[in-house]
């Protein structure tokens, strides 16, 4: 037996079972910690919005308005539907009678511009979560500059009898849907909306 063979036979195994268990447990702990940090980074950040692949999005304000002016003379009759004095009219095509107007704030925290379309924000109506696409928007689809923050209005048709709303933002770069809560919805009368 030469000196090298004798040296190797005296060394024994490189790691004991206990050491291997500690290494494996530590690796699992690090992986779990990294997954938790990633989940926290995408969680609700409070008043600063919800994290996305490019920055944050947040619904800053929400307001409900009637689509049509109140019935003249307080008679409450329009298109054969009685709504009582001062109520807004039911549209002739029997679509939802209210508009929900939201103000969306988008922060691009990237070093490059991102493309954004208001259609990426869908309103969810009621407890069954019916999805509604925008009716009108205060911004066209296009880029948001690197490091920029933009606020713009988006409106949706909404039923008069529902007060429960939420929203979903489609983040195509991360291929996920970001759930957004609406702040308390302010109800404006038809007269206020005309001012």
Short mmCIF file of N, CA and C in Angstrom, two decimals:
data_model
loop_
_atom_site.label_atom_id
_atom_site.label_comp_id
_atom_site.label_asym_id
_atom_site.label_seq_id
_atom_site.Cartn_x
_atom_site.Cartn_y
_atom_site.Cartn_z
N UNK A 1 0.87 -1.17 0.00
CA UNK A 1 0.00 0.00 0.00
C UNK A 1 0.91 1.22 0.00
N UNK A 2 0.64 2.12 -0.96
CA UNK A 2 1.46 3.32 -1.01
C UNK A 2 0.92 4.37 -0.04
N UNK A 3 1.62 5.49 0.09
CA UNK A 3 1.27 6.52 1.07
C UNK A 3 -0.07 7.18 0.75
N UNK A 4 -0.37 7.35 -0.53
CA UNK A 4 -1.64 8.00 -0.91
C UNK A 4 -2.81 7.11 -0.56
N UNK A 5 -2.72 5.80 -0.84
CA UNK A 5 -3.79 4.87 -0.49
C UNK A 5 -4.01 4.82 1.02
N UNK A 6 -2.91 4.87 1.78
CA UNK A 6 -3.01 4.84 3.22
C UNK A 6 -3.69 6.12 3.75
N UNK A 7 -3.39 7.27 3.13
CA UNK A 7 -3.99 8.53 3.54
C UNK A 7 -5.50 8.53 3.28
N UNK A 8 -5.93 8.03 2.10
CA UNK A 8 -7.34 7.99 1.76
C UNK A 8 -8.11 7.03 2.68
N UNK A 9 -7.53 5.94 3.05
CA UNK A 9 -8.24 4.98 3.89
C UNK A 9 -8.43 5.51 5.31
N UNK A 10 -7.60 6.42 5.76
CA UNK A 10 -7.71 6.97 7.10
C UNK A 10 -8.71 8.14 7.17
N UNK A 11 -9.04 8.77 6.02
CA UNK A 11 -9.91 9.94 6.03
C UNK A 11 -11.36 9.60 6.32
N UNK A 12 -11.88 8.55 5.85
CA UNK A 12 -13.28 8.18 6.06
C UNK A 12 -14.20 8.97 5.13
N UNK A 13 -15.52 8.90 5.36
CA UNK A 13 -16.44 9.62 4.47
C UNK A 13 -16.27 11.13 4.61
N UNK A 14 -16.59 11.83 3.52
CA UNK A 14 -16.42 13.28 3.48
C UNK A 14 -17.36 13.99 4.46
N UNK A 15 -18.65 13.57 4.53
CA UNK A 15 -19.65 14.16 5.44
C UNK A 15 -20.30 13.04 6.25
N UNK A 16 -20.61 13.34 7.50
CA UNK A 16 -21.36 12.39 8.31
C UNK A 16 -22.84 12.50 7.95
N UNK A 17 -23.63 11.56 8.42
CA UNK A 17 -25.08 11.61 8.17
C UNK A 17 -25.68 12.87 8.78
N UNK A 18 -25.22 13.25 9.93
CA UNK A 18 -25.73 14.45 10.59
C UNK A 18 -25.42 15.70 9.76
N UNK A 19 -24.21 15.79 9.25
CA UNK A 19 -23.84 16.93 8.43
C UNK A 19 -24.67 16.99 7.14
N UNK A 20 -24.89 15.84 6.52
CA UNK A 20 -25.72 15.79 5.31
C UNK A 20 -27.15 16.23 5.61
N UNK A 21 -27.68 15.83 6.77
CA UNK A 21 -29.03 16.25 7.16
C UNK A 21 -29.12 17.75 7.37
N UNK A 22 -28.10 18.32 7.99
CA UNK A 22 -28.07 19.77 8.22
C UNK A 22 -28.00 20.51 6.88
N UNK A 23 -27.17 20.03 5.96
CA UNK A 23 -27.04 20.67 4.64
C UNK A 23 -28.37 20.60 3.88
N UNK A 24 -28.99 19.42 3.86
CA UNK A 24 -30.27 19.26 3.15
C UNK A 24 -31.36 20.12 3.79
N UNK A 25 -31.42 20.13 5.13
CA UNK A 25 -32.41 20.95 5.82
C UNK A 25 -32.20 22.43 5.57
N UNK A 26 -30.94 22.87 5.58
CA UNK A 26 -30.62 24.27 5.30
C UNK A 26 -31.01 24.67 3.89
N UNK A 27 -30.77 23.79 2.93
CA UNK A 27 -31.16 24.07 1.54
C UNK A 27 -32.66 24.20 1.40
N UNK A 28 -33.40 23.32 2.07
CA UNK A 28 -34.86 23.39 2.04
C UNK A 28 -35.34 24.69 2.67
N UNK A 29 -34.71 25.06 3.79
CA UNK A 29 -35.07 26.32 4.47
C UNK A 29 -34.82 27.51 3.56
N UNK A 30 -33.69 27.53 2.85
CA UNK A 30 -33.39 28.64 1.94
C UNK A 30 -34.38 28.71 0.78
N UNK A 31 -34.75 27.56 0.22
CA UNK A 31 -35.74 27.54 -0.87
C UNK A 31 -37.09 28.05 -0.38
N UNK A 32 -37.50 27.61 0.80
CA UNK A 32 -38.79 28.08 1.36
C UNK A 32 -38.74 29.58 1.62
N UNK A 33 -37.62 30.07 2.13
CA UNK A 33 -37.48 31.50 2.38
C UNK A 33 -37.53 32.31 1.09
N UNK A 34 -36.88 31.81 0.04
CA UNK A 34 -36.91 32.50 -1.25
C UNK A 34 -38.32 32.53 -1.82
N UNK A 35 -39.05 31.42 -1.72
CA UNK A 35 -40.43 31.39 -2.20
C UNK A 35 -41.31 32.35 -1.41
N UNK A 36 -41.11 32.40 -0.08
CA UNK A 36 -41.88 33.34 0.75
C UNK A 36 -41.57 34.78 0.41
N UNK A 37 -40.30 35.10 0.15
CA UNK A 37 -39.93 36.46 -0.23
C UNK A 37 -40.55 36.84 -1.55
N UNK A 38 -40.56 35.91 -2.50
CA UNK A 38 -41.17 36.18 -3.80
C UNK A 38 -42.67 36.41 -3.65
N UNK A 39 -43.33 35.61 -2.83
CA UNK A 39 -44.77 35.80 -2.60
C UNK A 39 -45.03 37.13 -1.92
N UNK A 40 -44.20 37.52 -0.95
CA UNK A 40 -44.38 38.81 -0.28
C UNK A 40 -44.20 39.95 -1.26
N UNK A 41 -43.23 39.83 -2.18
CA UNK A 41 -42.95 40.91 -3.12
C UNK A 41 -44.14 41.14 -4.05
N UNK A 42 -44.96 40.12 -4.26
CA UNK A 42 -46.11 40.26 -5.15
C UNK A 42 -47.40 40.52 -4.38
N UNK A 43 -47.34 40.60 -3.08
CA UNK A 43 -48.54 40.80 -2.27
C UNK A 43 -48.96 42.26 -2.29
N UNK A 44 -50.07 42.51 -1.65
CA UNK A 44 -50.59 43.86 -1.56
C UNK A 44 -49.59 44.73 -0.80
N UNK A 45 -49.28 45.88 -1.37
CA UNK A 45 -48.34 46.79 -0.74
C UNK A 45 -49.07 47.96 -0.10
N UNK A 46 -50.35 47.78 0.23
CA UNK A 46 -51.12 48.82 0.92
C UNK A 46 -51.45 49.97 0.00
N UNK A 47 -51.20 51.18 0.47
CA UNK A 47 -51.57 52.37 -0.29
C UNK A 47 -50.73 52.54 -1.55
N UNK A 48 -49.66 51.79 -1.69
CA UNK A 48 -48.80 51.93 -2.86
C UNK A 48 -49.23 51.00 -3.99
N UNK A 49 -50.29 50.27 -3.84
CA UNK A 49 -50.78 49.43 -4.93
C UNK A 49 -50.32 47.99 -4.82
N UNK A 50 -50.68 47.22 -5.83
CA UNK A 50 -50.30 45.81 -5.90
C UNK A 50 -49.13 45.65 -6.87
N UNK A 51 -48.20 44.80 -6.51
CA UNK A 51 -47.02 44.59 -7.35
C UNK A 51 -47.39 43.87 -8.65
N UNK A 52 -46.70 44.26 -9.70
CA UNK A 52 -46.81 43.61 -11.01
C UNK A 52 -45.39 43.31 -11.48
N UNK A 53 -45.27 42.74 -12.68
CA UNK A 53 -43.95 42.44 -13.23
C UNK A 53 -43.17 43.70 -13.55
N UNK A 54 -43.85 44.84 -13.72
CA UNK A 54 -43.17 46.08 -14.12
C UNK A 54 -43.20 47.15 -13.05
N UNK A 55 -44.00 47.00 -11.99
CA UNK A 55 -44.13 48.03 -10.97
C UNK A 55 -45.34 47.77 -10.10
N UNK A 56 -46.28 48.73 -10.06
CA UNK A 56 -47.49 48.56 -9.26
C UNK A 56 -48.71 49.10 -9.99
N UNK A 57 -49.89 48.61 -9.61
CA UNK A 57 -51.17 49.14 -10.07
C UNK A 57 -52.07 49.30 -8.85
N UNK A 58 -52.91 50.33 -8.89
CA UNK A 58 -53.82 50.58 -7.77
C UNK A 58 -55.03 51.35 -8.27
N UNK A 59 -56.21 50.96 -7.79
CA UNK A 59 -57.42 51.75 -8.04
C UNK A 59 -57.50 52.78 -6.93
N UNK A 60 -57.35 54.05 -7.29
CA UNK A 60 -57.29 55.13 -6.30
C UNK A 60 -58.66 55.62 -5.87
N UNK A 61 -59.62 55.68 -6.81
CA UNK A 61 -60.96 56.19 -6.51
C UNK A 61 -61.98 55.39 -7.31
N UNK A 62 -63.20 55.34 -6.81
CA UNK A 62 -64.31 54.71 -7.53
C UNK A 62 -65.57 55.51 -7.28
N UNK A 63 -66.33 55.70 -8.34
CA UNK A 63 -67.53 56.54 -8.25
C UNK A 63 -68.62 55.97 -9.16
N UNK A 64 -69.82 55.89 -8.62
CA UNK A 64 -70.98 55.41 -9.40
C UNK A 64 -71.80 56.62 -9.83
N UNK A 65 -72.21 56.61 -11.11
CA UNK A 65 -73.04 57.69 -11.67
C UNK A 65 -74.17 57.07 -12.48
N UNK A 66 -75.34 57.73 -12.50
CA UNK A 66 -76.40 57.26 -13.40
C UNK A 66 -76.03 57.60 -14.85
N UNK A 67 -76.42 56.74 -15.78
CA UNK A 67 -76.10 56.99 -17.19
C UNK A 67 -76.96 58.08 -17.79
N UNK A 68 -78.21 58.15 -17.38
CA UNK A 68 -79.15 59.11 -17.97
C UNK A 68 -79.61 60.09 -16.91
N UNK A 69 -80.08 61.26 -17.36
CA UNK A 69 -80.57 62.30 -16.45
C UNK A 69 -81.84 61.84 -15.77
N UNK A 70 -82.17 62.42 -14.60
CA UNK A 70 -83.41 62.06 -13.92
C UNK A 70 -84.63 62.39 -14.78
N UNK A 71 -85.70 61.72 -14.49
CA UNK A 71 -86.94 61.92 -15.23
C UNK A 71 -87.47 63.33 -14.98
N UNK A 72 -87.83 64.04 -16.04
CA UNK A 72 -88.30 65.43 -15.92
C UNK A 72 -89.61 65.49 -15.15
N UNK A 73 -89.75 66.53 -14.32
CA UNK A 73 -90.99 66.76 -13.59
C UNK A 73 -91.21 65.79 -12.45
N UNK A 74 -90.26 64.90 -12.20
CA UNK A 74 -90.38 63.97 -11.09
C UNK A 74 -91.46 62.93 -11.32
N UNK A 75 -91.94 62.78 -12.56
CA UNK A 75 -93.00 61.81 -12.83
C UNK A 75 -92.51 60.39 -12.67
N UNK A 76 -91.22 60.19 -12.95
CA UNK A 76 -90.66 58.85 -12.76
C UNK A 76 -90.99 57.88 -13.86
N UNK A 77 -91.52 58.31 -14.99
CA UNK A 77 -91.83 57.41 -16.09
C UNK A 77 -90.90 57.69 -17.26
N UNK A 78 -90.20 56.68 -17.72
CA UNK A 78 -89.37 56.82 -18.90
C UNK A 78 -89.33 55.48 -19.60
N UNK A 79 -89.64 55.48 -20.87
CA UNK A 79 -89.63 54.25 -21.67
C UNK A 79 -90.52 53.17 -21.05
N UNK A 80 -91.59 53.59 -20.41
CA UNK A 80 -92.52 52.62 -19.84
C UNK A 80 -92.07 52.02 -18.52
N UNK A 81 -91.01 52.51 -17.93
CA UNK A 81 -90.52 51.97 -16.66
C UNK A 81 -90.68 53.02 -15.58
N UNK A 82 -91.26 52.63 -14.45
CA UNK A 82 -91.46 53.55 -13.35
C UNK A 82 -90.30 53.41 -12.37
N UNK A 83 -89.66 54.54 -12.05
CA UNK A 83 -88.54 54.52 -11.13
C UNK A 83 -88.76 55.43 -9.94
N UNK A 84 -89.87 56.11 -9.87
CA UNK A 84 -90.12 57.03 -8.76
C UNK A 84 -89.49 58.38 -9.02
N UNK A 85 -89.89 59.39 -8.26
CA UNK A 85 -89.38 60.73 -8.48
C UNK A 85 -87.87 60.84 -8.31
N UNK A 86 -87.26 61.54 -9.24
CA UNK A 86 -85.84 61.84 -9.16
C UNK A 86 -84.91 60.67 -9.47
N UNK A 87 -85.43 59.54 -9.89
CA UNK A 87 -84.59 58.39 -10.21
C UNK A 87 -84.10 58.50 -11.66
N UNK A 88 -82.96 57.90 -11.94
CA UNK A 88 -82.46 57.93 -13.31
C UNK A 88 -83.26 56.97 -14.17
N UNK A 89 -83.24 57.23 -15.45
CA UNK A 89 -84.01 56.43 -16.40
C UNK A 89 -83.30 55.13 -16.75
N UNK A 90 -84.08 54.11 -17.02
CA UNK A 90 -83.56 52.85 -17.53
C UNK A 90 -83.27 53.05 -19.02
N UNK A 91 -82.08 52.74 -19.51
CA UNK A 91 -81.81 52.86 -20.94
C UNK A 91 -82.79 52.03 -21.75
N UNK A 92 -83.14 52.54 -22.92
CA UNK A 92 -84.13 51.87 -23.78
C UNK A 92 -83.69 50.46 -24.17
N UNK A 93 -82.38 50.23 -24.25
CA UNK A 93 -81.90 48.90 -24.65
C UNK A 93 -81.76 47.95 -23.47
N UNK A 94 -82.24 48.36 -22.29
CA UNK A 94 -82.25 47.53 -21.08
C UNK A 94 -80.85 47.09 -20.63
N UNK A 95 -79.83 47.87 -20.96
CA UNK A 95 -78.50 47.60 -20.42
C UNK A 95 -78.42 48.19 -19.02
N UNK A 96 -77.33 47.97 -18.32
CA UNK A 96 -77.20 48.48 -16.96
C UNK A 96 -77.33 50.00 -16.93
N UNK A 97 -77.98 50.50 -15.91
CA UNK A 97 -78.35 51.92 -15.86
C UNK A 97 -77.30 52.82 -15.24
N UNK A 98 -76.25 52.26 -14.65
CA UNK A 98 -75.24 53.08 -14.01
C UNK A 98 -73.89 52.94 -14.70
N UNK A 99 -73.02 53.87 -14.36
CA UNK A 99 -71.62 53.83 -14.80
C UNK A 99 -70.76 53.82 -13.54
N UNK A 100 -69.79 52.94 -13.52
CA UNK A 100 -68.81 52.94 -12.44
C UNK A 100 -67.52 53.49 -13.04
N UNK A 101 -67.06 54.61 -12.48
CA UNK A 101 -65.86 55.29 -12.94
C UNK A 101 -64.76 55.04 -11.93
N UNK A 102 -63.63 54.50 -12.39
CA UNK A 102 -62.50 54.25 -11.50
C UNK A 102 -61.28 55.02 -11.98
N UNK A 103 -60.44 55.40 -11.03
CA UNK A 103 -59.17 56.03 -11.37
C UNK A 103 -58.06 55.02 -11.09
N UNK A 104 -57.34 54.64 -12.14
CA UNK A 104 -56.27 53.65 -12.02
C UNK A 104 -54.93 54.37 -12.01
N UNK A 105 -54.09 53.98 -11.08
CA UNK A 105 -52.72 54.50 -11.04
C UNK A 105 -51.77 53.37 -11.40
N UNK A 106 -50.91 53.63 -12.37
CA UNK A 106 -49.94 52.64 -12.84
C UNK A 106 -48.54 53.23 -12.66
N UNK A 107 -47.68 52.48 -11.98
CA UNK A 107 -46.28 52.91 -11.80
C UNK A 107 -45.38 51.95 -12.56
N UNK A 108 -44.60 52.50 -13.47
CA UNK A 108 -43.60 51.71 -14.19
C UNK A 108 -42.27 51.89 -13.46
N UNK A 109 -41.84 50.89 -12.74
CA UNK A 109 -40.59 50.95 -11.99
C UNK A 109 -39.42 50.36 -12.76
N UNK A 110 -39.65 50.07 -14.04
CA UNK A 110 -38.60 49.50 -14.89
C UNK A 110 -37.73 50.60 -15.50
N UNK A 111 -36.60 50.21 -16.06
CA UNK A 111 -35.71 51.14 -16.75
C UNK A 111 -36.10 51.34 -18.21
N UNK A 112 -37.13 50.64 -18.65
CA UNK A 112 -37.60 50.73 -20.04
C UNK A 112 -39.08 51.04 -20.05
N UNK A 113 -39.59 51.63 -21.14
CA UNK A 113 -41.04 51.86 -21.25
C UNK A 113 -41.78 50.52 -21.30
N UNK A 114 -43.03 50.52 -20.87
CA UNK A 114 -43.88 49.34 -20.97
C UNK A 114 -45.12 49.73 -21.76
N UNK A 115 -45.71 48.77 -22.44
CA UNK A 115 -46.97 49.01 -23.13
C UNK A 115 -48.12 48.71 -22.18
N UNK A 116 -49.14 49.56 -22.21
CA UNK A 116 -50.29 49.39 -21.33
C UNK A 116 -51.56 49.70 -22.09
N UNK A 117 -52.58 48.90 -21.85
CA UNK A 117 -53.91 49.15 -22.39
C UNK A 117 -54.90 49.19 -21.23
N UNK A 118 -55.81 50.19 -21.21
CA UNK A 118 -56.83 50.20 -20.16
C UNK A 118 -57.68 48.93 -20.13
N UNK A 119 -57.75 48.23 -21.25
CA UNK A 119 -58.50 46.97 -21.31
C UNK A 119 -57.90 45.87 -20.45
N UNK A 120 -56.68 46.08 -19.93
CA UNK A 120 -56.08 45.09 -19.04
C UNK A 120 -56.77 45.08 -17.67
N UNK A 121 -57.57 46.13 -17.38
CA UNK A 121 -58.31 46.18 -16.11
C UNK A 121 -59.76 45.81 -16.38
N UNK A 122 -60.22 44.72 -15.77
CA UNK A 122 -61.61 44.28 -15.89
C UNK A 122 -62.31 44.44 -14.55
N UNK A 123 -63.51 44.99 -14.61
CA UNK A 123 -64.34 45.13 -13.42
C UNK A 123 -65.03 43.81 -13.15
N UNK A 124 -65.13 43.43 -11.88
CA UNK A 124 -65.87 42.24 -11.48
C UNK A 124 -67.09 42.72 -10.69
N UNK A 125 -68.29 42.30 -11.12
CA UNK A 125 -69.54 42.78 -10.53
C UNK A 125 -70.22 41.68 -9.74
N UNK A 126 -70.58 42.00 -8.50
CA UNK A 126 -71.38 41.09 -7.68
C UNK A 126 -70.58 39.93 -7.13
N UNK A 127 -71.26 39.12 -6.35
CA UNK A 127 -70.60 38.00 -5.69
C UNK A 127 -70.24 36.89 -6.66
N UNK A 128 -70.92 36.82 -7.83
CA UNK A 128 -70.59 35.79 -8.81
C UNK A 128 -69.43 36.21 -9.70
N UNK A 129 -69.00 37.45 -9.60
CA UNK A 129 -67.81 37.89 -10.31
C UNK A 129 -67.95 38.01 -11.81
N UNK A 130 -69.08 38.54 -12.30
CA UNK A 130 -69.25 38.76 -13.73
C UNK A 130 -68.20 39.78 -14.18
N UNK A 131 -67.42 39.46 -15.20
CA UNK A 131 -66.39 40.36 -15.70
C UNK A 131 -66.95 41.35 -16.70
N UNK A 132 -66.54 42.61 -16.59
CA UNK A 132 -67.02 43.68 -17.48
C UNK A 132 -65.81 44.40 -18.06
N UNK A 133 -65.80 44.57 -19.39
CA UNK A 133 -64.72 45.30 -20.04
C UNK A 133 -65.03 46.80 -20.01
N UNK A 134 -64.03 47.65 -20.21
CA UNK A 134 -64.26 49.10 -20.14
C UNK A 134 -65.29 49.59 -21.16
N UNK A 135 -66.05 50.60 -20.72
CA UNK A 135 -67.01 51.27 -21.58
C UNK A 135 -66.34 52.47 -22.25
N UNK A 136 -65.56 53.21 -21.50
CA UNK A 136 -64.80 54.35 -22.00
C UNK A 136 -63.53 54.48 -21.16
N UNK A 137 -62.54 55.14 -21.73
CA UNK A 137 -61.27 55.25 -21.01
C UNK A 137 -60.64 56.60 -21.24
N UNK A 138 -59.88 57.05 -20.25
CA UNK A 138 -59.23 58.35 -20.33
C UNK A 138 -57.81 58.27 -20.87
N UNK A 139 -57.44 57.10 -21.38
CA UNK A 139 -56.11 56.91 -21.95
C UNK A 139 -56.18 55.86 -23.03
N UNK A 140 -55.48 56.09 -24.12
CA UNK A 140 -55.39 55.10 -25.19
C UNK A 140 -54.28 54.09 -24.85
N UNK A 141 -54.33 52.94 -25.49
CA UNK A 141 -53.25 51.97 -25.32
C UNK A 141 -51.96 52.57 -25.84
N UNK A 142 -50.87 52.32 -25.13
CA UNK A 142 -49.58 52.86 -25.55
C UNK A 142 -48.56 52.74 -24.44
N UNK A 143 -47.37 53.28 -24.67
CA UNK A 143 -46.29 53.12 -23.69
C UNK A 143 -46.41 54.05 -22.48
N UNK A 144 -45.90 53.57 -21.36
CA UNK A 144 -45.67 54.38 -20.17
C UNK A 144 -44.15 54.46 -20.01
N UNK A 145 -43.63 55.65 -19.89
CA UNK A 145 -42.18 55.87 -19.85
C UNK A 145 -41.55 55.17 -18.65
N UNK A 146 -40.28 54.88 -18.78
CA UNK A 146 -39.52 54.28 -17.68
C UNK A 146 -39.57 55.18 -16.46
N UNK A 147 -39.88 54.58 -15.31
CA UNK A 147 -39.92 55.32 -14.06
C UNK A 147 -41.12 56.24 -13.89
N UNK A 148 -42.06 56.23 -14.82
CA UNK A 148 -43.21 57.16 -14.78
C UNK A 148 -44.38 56.57 -14.01
N UNK A 149 -45.23 57.47 -13.50
CA UNK A 149 -46.50 57.11 -12.86
C UNK A 149 -47.61 57.83 -13.61
N UNK A 150 -48.64 57.09 -13.99
CA UNK A 150 -49.79 57.68 -14.69
C UNK A 150 -51.07 57.34 -13.96
N UNK A 151 -51.98 58.31 -13.92
CA UNK A 151 -53.33 58.10 -13.40
C UNK A 151 -54.31 58.45 -14.50
N UNK A 152 -55.31 57.60 -14.69
CA UNK A 152 -56.32 57.87 -15.70
C UNK A 152 -57.62 57.18 -15.32
N UNK A 153 -58.73 57.70 -15.88
CA UNK A 153 -60.06 57.18 -15.56
C UNK A 153 -60.47 56.12 -16.58
N UNK A 154 -61.21 55.14 -16.08
CA UNK A 154 -61.82 54.10 -16.92
C UNK A 154 -63.24 53.93 -16.42
N UNK A 155 -64.21 53.87 -17.34
CA UNK A 155 -65.60 53.68 -16.92
C UNK A 155 -66.14 52.34 -17.41
N UNK A 156 -67.09 51.82 -16.63
CA UNK A 156 -67.73 50.53 -16.90
C UNK A 156 -69.22 50.68 -16.71
N UNK A 157 -70.02 49.97 -17.49
CA UNK A 157 -71.45 49.89 -17.21
C UNK A 157 -71.62 49.01 -15.97
N UNK A 158 -72.57 49.39 -15.11
CA UNK A 158 -72.76 48.65 -13.86
C UNK A 158 -74.24 48.61 -13.51
N UNK A 159 -74.69 47.52 -12.86
CA UNK A 159 -76.09 47.44 -12.43
C UNK A 159 -76.34 48.37 -11.24
N UNK A 160 -77.55 48.90 -11.18
CA UNK A 160 -77.91 49.82 -10.10
C UNK A 160 -77.99 49.13 -8.74
N UNK A 161 -78.41 47.89 -8.70
CA UNK A 161 -78.67 47.22 -7.43
C UNK A 161 -77.47 46.54 -6.80
N UNK A 162 -76.27 46.68 -7.35
CA UNK A 162 -75.11 45.98 -6.82
C UNK A 162 -74.14 46.97 -6.20
N UNK A 163 -73.64 46.62 -5.03
CA UNK A 163 -72.65 47.48 -4.39
C UNK A 163 -71.31 46.77 -4.23
N UNK A 164 -71.25 45.48 -4.58
CA UNK A 164 -70.01 44.73 -4.43
C UNK A 164 -69.26 44.71 -5.76
N UNK A 165 -68.06 45.28 -5.75
CA UNK A 165 -67.22 45.32 -6.94
C UNK A 165 -65.79 44.97 -6.57
N UNK A 166 -65.09 44.39 -7.51
CA UNK A 166 -63.65 44.20 -7.40
C UNK A 166 -63.12 44.33 -8.83
N UNK A 167 -61.83 44.13 -9.01
CA UNK A 167 -61.25 44.27 -10.35
C UNK A 167 -60.09 43.30 -10.50
N UNK A 168 -59.75 43.04 -11.76
CA UNK A 168 -58.61 42.19 -12.08
C UNK A 168 -57.75 42.90 -13.13
N UNK A 169 -56.46 42.94 -12.88
CA UNK A 169 -55.52 43.51 -13.83
C UNK A 169 -54.74 42.38 -14.46
N UNK A 170 -54.74 42.32 -15.78
CA UNK A 170 -54.02 41.28 -16.50
C UNK A 170 -52.59 41.74 -16.73
N UNK A 171 -51.64 41.00 -16.16
CA UNK A 171 -50.22 41.31 -16.29
C UNK A 171 -49.63 40.33 -17.30
N UNK A 172 -49.61 40.71 -18.59
CA UNK A 172 -49.18 39.75 -19.61
C UNK A 172 -47.70 39.40 -19.55
N UNK A 173 -46.88 40.27 -18.98
CA UNK A 173 -45.45 39.99 -18.91
C UNK A 173 -45.16 38.92 -17.88
N UNK A 174 -46.00 38.83 -16.87
CA UNK A 174 -45.84 37.82 -15.83
C UNK A 174 -46.86 36.69 -16.01
N UNK A 175 -47.74 36.84 -16.98
CA UNK A 175 -48.78 35.87 -17.30
C UNK A 175 -49.59 35.49 -16.06
N UNK A 176 -50.11 36.52 -15.38
CA UNK A 176 -50.95 36.28 -14.21
C UNK A 176 -51.99 37.39 -14.10
N UNK A 177 -53.00 37.13 -13.29
CA UNK A 177 -54.06 38.09 -13.00
C UNK A 177 -53.81 38.64 -11.60
N UNK A 178 -53.80 39.97 -11.48
CA UNK A 178 -53.60 40.63 -10.19
C UNK A 178 -54.96 41.10 -9.69
N UNK A 179 -55.42 40.57 -8.57
CA UNK A 179 -56.71 40.96 -8.00
C UNK A 179 -56.58 42.31 -7.31
N UNK A 180 -57.55 43.21 -7.56
CA UNK A 180 -57.55 44.54 -6.97
C UNK A 180 -58.87 44.79 -6.27
N UNK A 181 -58.81 45.37 -5.10
CA UNK A 181 -60.02 45.80 -4.39
C UNK A 181 -60.30 47.24 -4.77
N UNK A 182 -61.57 47.60 -4.80
CA UNK A 182 -61.94 48.99 -5.03
C UNK A 182 -62.03 49.72 -3.69
N UNK A 183 -61.64 50.98 -3.67
CA UNK A 183 -61.88 51.76 -2.46
C UNK A 183 -63.38 51.96 -2.30
N UNK A 184 -63.86 52.53 -1.21
CA UNK A 184 -65.30 52.77 -1.07
C UNK A 184 -65.84 53.55 -2.28
N UNK A 185 -66.95 53.05 -2.82
CA UNK A 185 -67.53 53.65 -4.02
C UNK A 185 -68.40 54.84 -3.63
N UNK A 186 -68.10 55.99 -4.16
CA UNK A 186 -68.89 57.19 -3.92
C UNK A 186 -70.05 57.20 -4.91
N UNK A 187 -71.26 57.44 -4.42
CA UNK A 187 -72.44 57.54 -5.29
C UNK A 187 -72.72 59.00 -5.61
N UNK A 188 -72.72 59.32 -6.89
CA UNK A 188 -73.05 60.69 -7.31
C UNK A 188 -74.40 60.69 -7.98
N UNK A 189 -75.19 61.71 -7.69
CA UNK A 189 -76.50 61.84 -8.34
C UNK A 189 -76.30 62.33 -9.76
N UNK A 190 -77.33 62.25 -10.57
CA UNK A 190 -77.27 62.74 -11.94
C UNK A 190 -76.98 64.23 -11.97
N UNK A 191 -77.52 64.98 -11.00
CA UNK A 191 -77.30 66.42 -10.96
C UNK A 191 -75.82 66.72 -10.66
N UNK A 192 -75.22 65.99 -9.72
CA UNK A 192 -73.80 66.18 -9.40
C UNK A 192 -72.93 65.84 -10.60
N UNK A 193 -73.30 64.77 -11.31
CA UNK A 193 -72.50 64.31 -12.45
C UNK A 193 -72.50 65.33 -13.57
N UNK A 194 -73.57 66.13 -13.70
CA UNK A 194 -73.66 67.13 -14.76
C UNK A 194 -72.84 68.38 -14.43
N UNK A 195 -72.50 68.61 -13.15
CA UNK A 195 -71.75 69.81 -12.75
C UNK A 195 -70.30 69.71 -13.12
#
